[in-house]
GROMACS .gro file of C-alpha atoms in nm:
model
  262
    1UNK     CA    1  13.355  -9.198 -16.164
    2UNK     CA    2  13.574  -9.465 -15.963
    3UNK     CA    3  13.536  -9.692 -15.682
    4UNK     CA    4  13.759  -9.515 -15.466
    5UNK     CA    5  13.547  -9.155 -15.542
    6UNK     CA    6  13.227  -9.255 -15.528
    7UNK     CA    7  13.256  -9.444 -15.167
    8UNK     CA    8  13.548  -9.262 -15.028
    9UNK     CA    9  13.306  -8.993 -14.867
   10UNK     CA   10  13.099  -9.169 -14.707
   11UNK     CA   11  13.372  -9.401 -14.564
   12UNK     CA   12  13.525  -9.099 -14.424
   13UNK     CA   13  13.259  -9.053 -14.201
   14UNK     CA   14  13.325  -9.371 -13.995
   15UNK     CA   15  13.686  -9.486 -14.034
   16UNK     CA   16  13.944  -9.206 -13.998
   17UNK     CA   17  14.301  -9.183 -14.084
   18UNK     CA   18  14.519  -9.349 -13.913
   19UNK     CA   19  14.244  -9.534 -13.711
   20UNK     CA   20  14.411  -9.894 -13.747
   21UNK     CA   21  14.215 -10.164 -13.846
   22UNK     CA   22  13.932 -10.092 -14.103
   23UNK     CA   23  13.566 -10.188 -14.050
   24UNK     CA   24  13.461 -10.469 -14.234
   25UNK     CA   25  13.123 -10.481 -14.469
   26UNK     CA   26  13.078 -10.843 -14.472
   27UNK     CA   27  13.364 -10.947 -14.772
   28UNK     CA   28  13.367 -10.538 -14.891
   29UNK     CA   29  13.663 -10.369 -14.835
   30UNK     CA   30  13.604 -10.026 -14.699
   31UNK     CA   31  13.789  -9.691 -14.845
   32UNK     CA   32  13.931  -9.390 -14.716
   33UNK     CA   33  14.205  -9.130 -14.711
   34UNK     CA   34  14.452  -9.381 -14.722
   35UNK     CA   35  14.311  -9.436 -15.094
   36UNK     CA   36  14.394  -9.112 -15.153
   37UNK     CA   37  14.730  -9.113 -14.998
   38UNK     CA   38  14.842  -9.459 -15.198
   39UNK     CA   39  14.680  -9.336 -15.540
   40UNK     CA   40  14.883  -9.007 -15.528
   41UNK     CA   41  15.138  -9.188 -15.502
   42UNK     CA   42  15.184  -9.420 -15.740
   43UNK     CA   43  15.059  -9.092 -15.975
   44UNK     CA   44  15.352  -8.979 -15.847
   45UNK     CA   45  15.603  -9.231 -15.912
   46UNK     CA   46  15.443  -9.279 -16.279
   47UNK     CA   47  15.499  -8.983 -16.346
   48UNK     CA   48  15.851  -8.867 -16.202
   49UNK     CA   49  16.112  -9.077 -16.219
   50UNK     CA   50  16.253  -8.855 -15.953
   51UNK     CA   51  16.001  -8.887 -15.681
   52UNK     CA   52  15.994  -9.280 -15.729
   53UNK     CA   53  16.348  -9.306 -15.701
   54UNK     CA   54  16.365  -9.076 -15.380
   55UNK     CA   55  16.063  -9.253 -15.222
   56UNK     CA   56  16.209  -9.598 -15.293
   57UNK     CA   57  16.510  -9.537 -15.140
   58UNK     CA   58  16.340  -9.525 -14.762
   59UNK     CA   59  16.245  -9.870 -14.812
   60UNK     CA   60  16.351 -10.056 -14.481
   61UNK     CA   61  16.481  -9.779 -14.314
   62UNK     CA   62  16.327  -9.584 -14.043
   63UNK     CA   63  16.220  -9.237 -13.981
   64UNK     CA   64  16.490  -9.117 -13.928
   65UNK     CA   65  16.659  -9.231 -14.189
   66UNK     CA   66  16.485  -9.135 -14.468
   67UNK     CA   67  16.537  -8.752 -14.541
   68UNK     CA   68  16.409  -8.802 -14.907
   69UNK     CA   69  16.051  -8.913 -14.817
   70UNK     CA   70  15.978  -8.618 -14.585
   71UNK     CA   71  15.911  -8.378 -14.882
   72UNK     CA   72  15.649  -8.609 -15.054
   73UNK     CA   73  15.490  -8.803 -14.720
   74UNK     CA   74  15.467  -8.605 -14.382
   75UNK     CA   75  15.177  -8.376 -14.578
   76UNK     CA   76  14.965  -8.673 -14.554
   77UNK     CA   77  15.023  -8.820 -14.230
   78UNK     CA   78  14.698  -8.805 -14.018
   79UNK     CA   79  14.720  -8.484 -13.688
   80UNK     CA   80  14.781  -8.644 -13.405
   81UNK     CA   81  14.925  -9.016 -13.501
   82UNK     CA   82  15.174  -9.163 -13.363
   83UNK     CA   83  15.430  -9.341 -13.526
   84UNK     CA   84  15.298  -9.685 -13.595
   85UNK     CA   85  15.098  -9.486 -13.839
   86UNK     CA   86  15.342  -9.243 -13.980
   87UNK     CA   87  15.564  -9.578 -14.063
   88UNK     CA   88  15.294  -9.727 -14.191
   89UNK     CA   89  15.287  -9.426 -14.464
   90UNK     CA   90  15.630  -9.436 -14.514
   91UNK     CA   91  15.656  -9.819 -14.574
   92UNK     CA   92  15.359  -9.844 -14.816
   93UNK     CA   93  15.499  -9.504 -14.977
   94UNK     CA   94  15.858  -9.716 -15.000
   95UNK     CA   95  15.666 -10.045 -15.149
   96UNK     CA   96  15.478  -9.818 -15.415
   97UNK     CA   97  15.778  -9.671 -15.562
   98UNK     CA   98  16.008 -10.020 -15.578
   99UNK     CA   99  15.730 -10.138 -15.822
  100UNK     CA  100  15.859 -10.171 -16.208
  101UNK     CA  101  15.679  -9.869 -16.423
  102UNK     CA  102  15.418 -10.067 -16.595
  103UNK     CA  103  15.293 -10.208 -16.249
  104UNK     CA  104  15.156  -9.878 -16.142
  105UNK     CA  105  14.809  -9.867 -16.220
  106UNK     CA  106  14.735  -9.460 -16.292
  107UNK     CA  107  14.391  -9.343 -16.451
  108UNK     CA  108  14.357  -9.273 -16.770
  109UNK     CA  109  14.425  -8.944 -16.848
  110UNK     CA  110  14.610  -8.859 -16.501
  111UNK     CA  111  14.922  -8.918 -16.569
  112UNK     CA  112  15.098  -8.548 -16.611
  113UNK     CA  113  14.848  -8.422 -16.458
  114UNK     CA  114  14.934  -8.504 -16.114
  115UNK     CA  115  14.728  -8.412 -15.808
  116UNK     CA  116  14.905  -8.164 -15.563
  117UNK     CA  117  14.876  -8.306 -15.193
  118UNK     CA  118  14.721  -8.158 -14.970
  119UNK     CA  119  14.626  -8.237 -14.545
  120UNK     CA  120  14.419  -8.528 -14.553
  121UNK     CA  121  14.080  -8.425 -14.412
  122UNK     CA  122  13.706  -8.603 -14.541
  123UNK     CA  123  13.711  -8.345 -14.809
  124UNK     CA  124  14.064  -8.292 -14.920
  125UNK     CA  125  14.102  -8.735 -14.965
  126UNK     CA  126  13.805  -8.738 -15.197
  127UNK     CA  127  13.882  -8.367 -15.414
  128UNK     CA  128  14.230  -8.572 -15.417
  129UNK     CA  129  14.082  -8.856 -15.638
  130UNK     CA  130  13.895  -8.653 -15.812
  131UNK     CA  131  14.189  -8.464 -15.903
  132UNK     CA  132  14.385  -8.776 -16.016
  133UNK     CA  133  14.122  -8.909 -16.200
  134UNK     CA  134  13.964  -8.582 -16.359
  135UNK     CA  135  13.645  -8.585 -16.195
  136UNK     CA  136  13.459  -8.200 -16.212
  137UNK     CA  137  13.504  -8.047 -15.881
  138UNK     CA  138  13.209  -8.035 -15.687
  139UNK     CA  139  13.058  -8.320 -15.834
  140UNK     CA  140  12.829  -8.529 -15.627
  141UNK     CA  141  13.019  -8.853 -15.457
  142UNK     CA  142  12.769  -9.168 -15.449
  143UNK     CA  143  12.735  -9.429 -15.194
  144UNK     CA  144  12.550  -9.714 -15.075
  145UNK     CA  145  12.297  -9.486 -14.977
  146UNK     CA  146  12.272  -9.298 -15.354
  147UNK     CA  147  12.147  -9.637 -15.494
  148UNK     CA  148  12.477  -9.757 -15.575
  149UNK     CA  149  12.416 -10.156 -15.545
  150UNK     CA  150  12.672 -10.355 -15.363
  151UNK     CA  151  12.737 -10.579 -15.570
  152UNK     CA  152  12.934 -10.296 -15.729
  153UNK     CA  153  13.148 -10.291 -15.443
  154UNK     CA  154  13.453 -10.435 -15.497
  155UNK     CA  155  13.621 -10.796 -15.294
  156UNK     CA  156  13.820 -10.659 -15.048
  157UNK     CA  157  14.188 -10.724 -15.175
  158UNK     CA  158  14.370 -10.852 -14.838
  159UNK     CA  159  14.735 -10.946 -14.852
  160UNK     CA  160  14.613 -11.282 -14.788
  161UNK     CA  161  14.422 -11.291 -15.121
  162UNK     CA  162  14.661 -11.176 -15.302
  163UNK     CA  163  14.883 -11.438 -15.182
  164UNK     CA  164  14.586 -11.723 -15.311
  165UNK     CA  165  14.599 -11.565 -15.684
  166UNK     CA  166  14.957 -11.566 -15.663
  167UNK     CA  167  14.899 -11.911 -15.622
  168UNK     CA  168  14.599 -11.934 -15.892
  169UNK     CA  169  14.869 -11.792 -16.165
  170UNK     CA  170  15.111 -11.972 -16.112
  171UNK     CA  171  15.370 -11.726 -15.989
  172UNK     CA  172  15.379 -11.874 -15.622
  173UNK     CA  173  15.377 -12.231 -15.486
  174UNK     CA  174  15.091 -12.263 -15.268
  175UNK     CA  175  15.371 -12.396 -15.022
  176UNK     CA  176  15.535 -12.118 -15.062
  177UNK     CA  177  15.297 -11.888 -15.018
  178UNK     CA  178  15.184 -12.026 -14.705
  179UNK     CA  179  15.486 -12.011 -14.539
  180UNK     CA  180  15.493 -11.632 -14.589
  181UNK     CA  181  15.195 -11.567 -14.540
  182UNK     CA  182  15.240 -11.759 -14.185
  183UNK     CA  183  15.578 -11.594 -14.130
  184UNK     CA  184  15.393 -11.245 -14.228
  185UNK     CA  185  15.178 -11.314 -13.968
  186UNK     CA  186  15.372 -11.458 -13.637
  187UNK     CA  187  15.590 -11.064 -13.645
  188UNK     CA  188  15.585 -10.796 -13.424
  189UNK     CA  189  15.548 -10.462 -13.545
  190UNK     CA  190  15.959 -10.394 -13.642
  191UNK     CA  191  15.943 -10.765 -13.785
  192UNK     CA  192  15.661 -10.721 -14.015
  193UNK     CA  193  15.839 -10.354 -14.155
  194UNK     CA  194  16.136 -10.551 -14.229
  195UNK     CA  195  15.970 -10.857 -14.412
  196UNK     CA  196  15.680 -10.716 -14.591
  197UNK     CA  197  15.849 -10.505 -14.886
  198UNK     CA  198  16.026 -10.860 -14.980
  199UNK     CA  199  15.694 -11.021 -14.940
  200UNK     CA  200  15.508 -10.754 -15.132
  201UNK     CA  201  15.781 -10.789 -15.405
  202UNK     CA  202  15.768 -11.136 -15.477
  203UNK     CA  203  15.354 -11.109 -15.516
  204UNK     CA  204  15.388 -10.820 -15.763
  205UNK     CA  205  15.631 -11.026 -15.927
  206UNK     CA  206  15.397 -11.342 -15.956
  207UNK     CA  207  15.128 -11.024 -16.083
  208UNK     CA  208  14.949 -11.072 -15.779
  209UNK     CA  209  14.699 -10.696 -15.720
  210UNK     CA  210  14.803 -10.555 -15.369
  211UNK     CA  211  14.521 -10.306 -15.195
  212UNK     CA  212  14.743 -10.053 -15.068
  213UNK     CA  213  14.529  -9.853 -14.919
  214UNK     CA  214  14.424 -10.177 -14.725
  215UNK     CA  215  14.746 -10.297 -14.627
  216UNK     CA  216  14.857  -9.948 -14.508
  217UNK     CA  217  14.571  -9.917 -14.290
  218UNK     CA  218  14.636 -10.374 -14.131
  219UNK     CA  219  14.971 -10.191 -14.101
  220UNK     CA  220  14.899  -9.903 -13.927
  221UNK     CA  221  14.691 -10.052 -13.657
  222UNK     CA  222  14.941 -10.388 -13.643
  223UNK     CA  223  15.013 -10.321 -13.276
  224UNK     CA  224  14.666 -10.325 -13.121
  225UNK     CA  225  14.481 -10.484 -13.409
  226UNK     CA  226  14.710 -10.762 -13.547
  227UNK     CA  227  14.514 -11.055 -13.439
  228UNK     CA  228  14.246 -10.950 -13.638
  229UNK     CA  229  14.465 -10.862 -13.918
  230UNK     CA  230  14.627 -11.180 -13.918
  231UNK     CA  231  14.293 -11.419 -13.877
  232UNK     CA  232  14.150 -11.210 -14.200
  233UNK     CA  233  14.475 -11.276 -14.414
  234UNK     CA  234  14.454 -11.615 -14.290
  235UNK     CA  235  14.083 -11.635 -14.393
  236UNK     CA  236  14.073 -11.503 -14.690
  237UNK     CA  237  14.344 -11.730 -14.823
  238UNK     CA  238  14.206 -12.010 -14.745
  239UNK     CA  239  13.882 -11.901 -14.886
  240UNK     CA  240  14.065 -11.784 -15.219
  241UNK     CA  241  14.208 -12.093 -15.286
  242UNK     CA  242  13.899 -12.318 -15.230
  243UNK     CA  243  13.765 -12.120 -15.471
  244UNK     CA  244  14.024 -12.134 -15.708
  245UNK     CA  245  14.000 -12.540 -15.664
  246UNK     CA  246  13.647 -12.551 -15.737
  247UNK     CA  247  13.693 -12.292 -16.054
  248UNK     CA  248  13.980 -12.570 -16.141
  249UNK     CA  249  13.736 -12.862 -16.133
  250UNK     CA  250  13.437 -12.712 -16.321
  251UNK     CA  251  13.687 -12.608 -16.561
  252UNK     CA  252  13.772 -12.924 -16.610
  253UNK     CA  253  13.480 -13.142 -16.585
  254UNK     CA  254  13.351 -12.869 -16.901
  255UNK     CA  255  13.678 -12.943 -17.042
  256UNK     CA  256  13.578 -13.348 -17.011
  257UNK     CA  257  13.220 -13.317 -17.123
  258UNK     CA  258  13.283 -13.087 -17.456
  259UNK     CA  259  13.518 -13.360 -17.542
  260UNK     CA  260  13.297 -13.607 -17.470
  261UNK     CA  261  13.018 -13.472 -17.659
  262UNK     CA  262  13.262 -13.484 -18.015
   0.00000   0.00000   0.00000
């Protein structure tokens, strides 16, 4: 059973859709429908050439303007959000689909055997990944509270980390990255929709993981919540890459004392 299954119930219970900024476990990242919602859709655009190519043409547009995306996104938009959020859905939707084929990152087995959407409610988002990932229905969903230890949960994957391994593989300058990350971070809402999908690129280009169902949610609550968005990407940079240094030196002082010791 996966990550996303086995703690997307109980998450449920005290984030909802659409509810902005996601609590925090310490460094855990925290799961929800929007896991649902971003692993159906790169299912989706794995497995139909068709749907990726009419979800990736929204990308930068607005609502409006993106007839093609209604049929595969409005099902999952959250009752009663407004549309910070129902952007939100449609950008991450739009980022999903311009990824190359062999970026998507579908569970084995699911491909062709897509899940059918359905409204996002606390049961629908985890039968959802159990669909995709062909987990028995009905089957008991484990959490923190099942035994589950956390140091099974996983880091949580903010755009700000995946900036630092950019870095850490060589794919970005660390100058580079900065400045994005900083640009990124002084936009308003229509600023950050406009330069995140180049952003997002250029880090899946480097091979750099992105959370999406993290970054929909920092997007969807941008507006009220984006100093607290900003300070985590921030953050957890910074933290990355001191801990890429330090991996760097021990690396090398082993490196030093191996050859030391011939």
């Amino acid at each position: 059973m996966s990550e996303a299954v086995r703690v997307v119930e109980q998450e449920l219970l005290v984030t909802p859709a659409g509810g902005g900024v996601p609590a925090q476990r310490g460094s855990r990242r925290q799961r929800g429908p929007e896991a649902a919602f971003t692993a159906w859709v790169e299912q989706r655009c794995a497995a139909d050439p068709g749907v990726r190519s009419a979800l990736r043409r929204g990308a930068g547009k607005g609502l409006d303007r993106v007839p093609s995306m209604h049929r595969f996104v409005a099902r999952w938009l959250p009752d009663g959000a407004g549309d910070d959020v129902h952007r939100a859905y449609y950008t991450v939707a739009a980022m999903i689909a311009a990824q190359r084929r062999s970026q998507y990152t579908v569970p084995a087995g699911a491909e062709g055997e897509v899940v059918e959407a359905r409204a996002v409610g606390a049961a629908e988002a985890v039968e959802a990944v159990r669909d995709a990932e062909g987990a028995p229905q009905g089957a008991a969903v484990a959490g923190p509270e099942d035994g589950v230890p956390e140091a099974r949960w996983r880091p949580r994957q903010s755009l700000g980390r995946s900036f630092a391994q950019a870095v850490a593989s060589g794919g970005l300058r660390e100058s580079s990255a900065e400045t994005r990350l900083n640009l990124l971070s002084r936009q308003s809402v229509d600023g950050l929709h406009r330069h995140l999908p180049g952003a997002v690129r250029q880090l899946r280009e480097a091979g750099a993981p992105v959370d999406w169902a993290l970054l929909l949610r920092d997007l969807s609550g941008w507006r009220q919540y984006g100093g607290e968005v900003k300070r985590r990407w921030l953050q957890d940079f910074y933290r990355e890459r001191h801990r890429s240094g330090v991996r760097a030196a021990r690396e090398a002082d082993n490196a030093e004392n191996v050859g030391g010791d011939k």
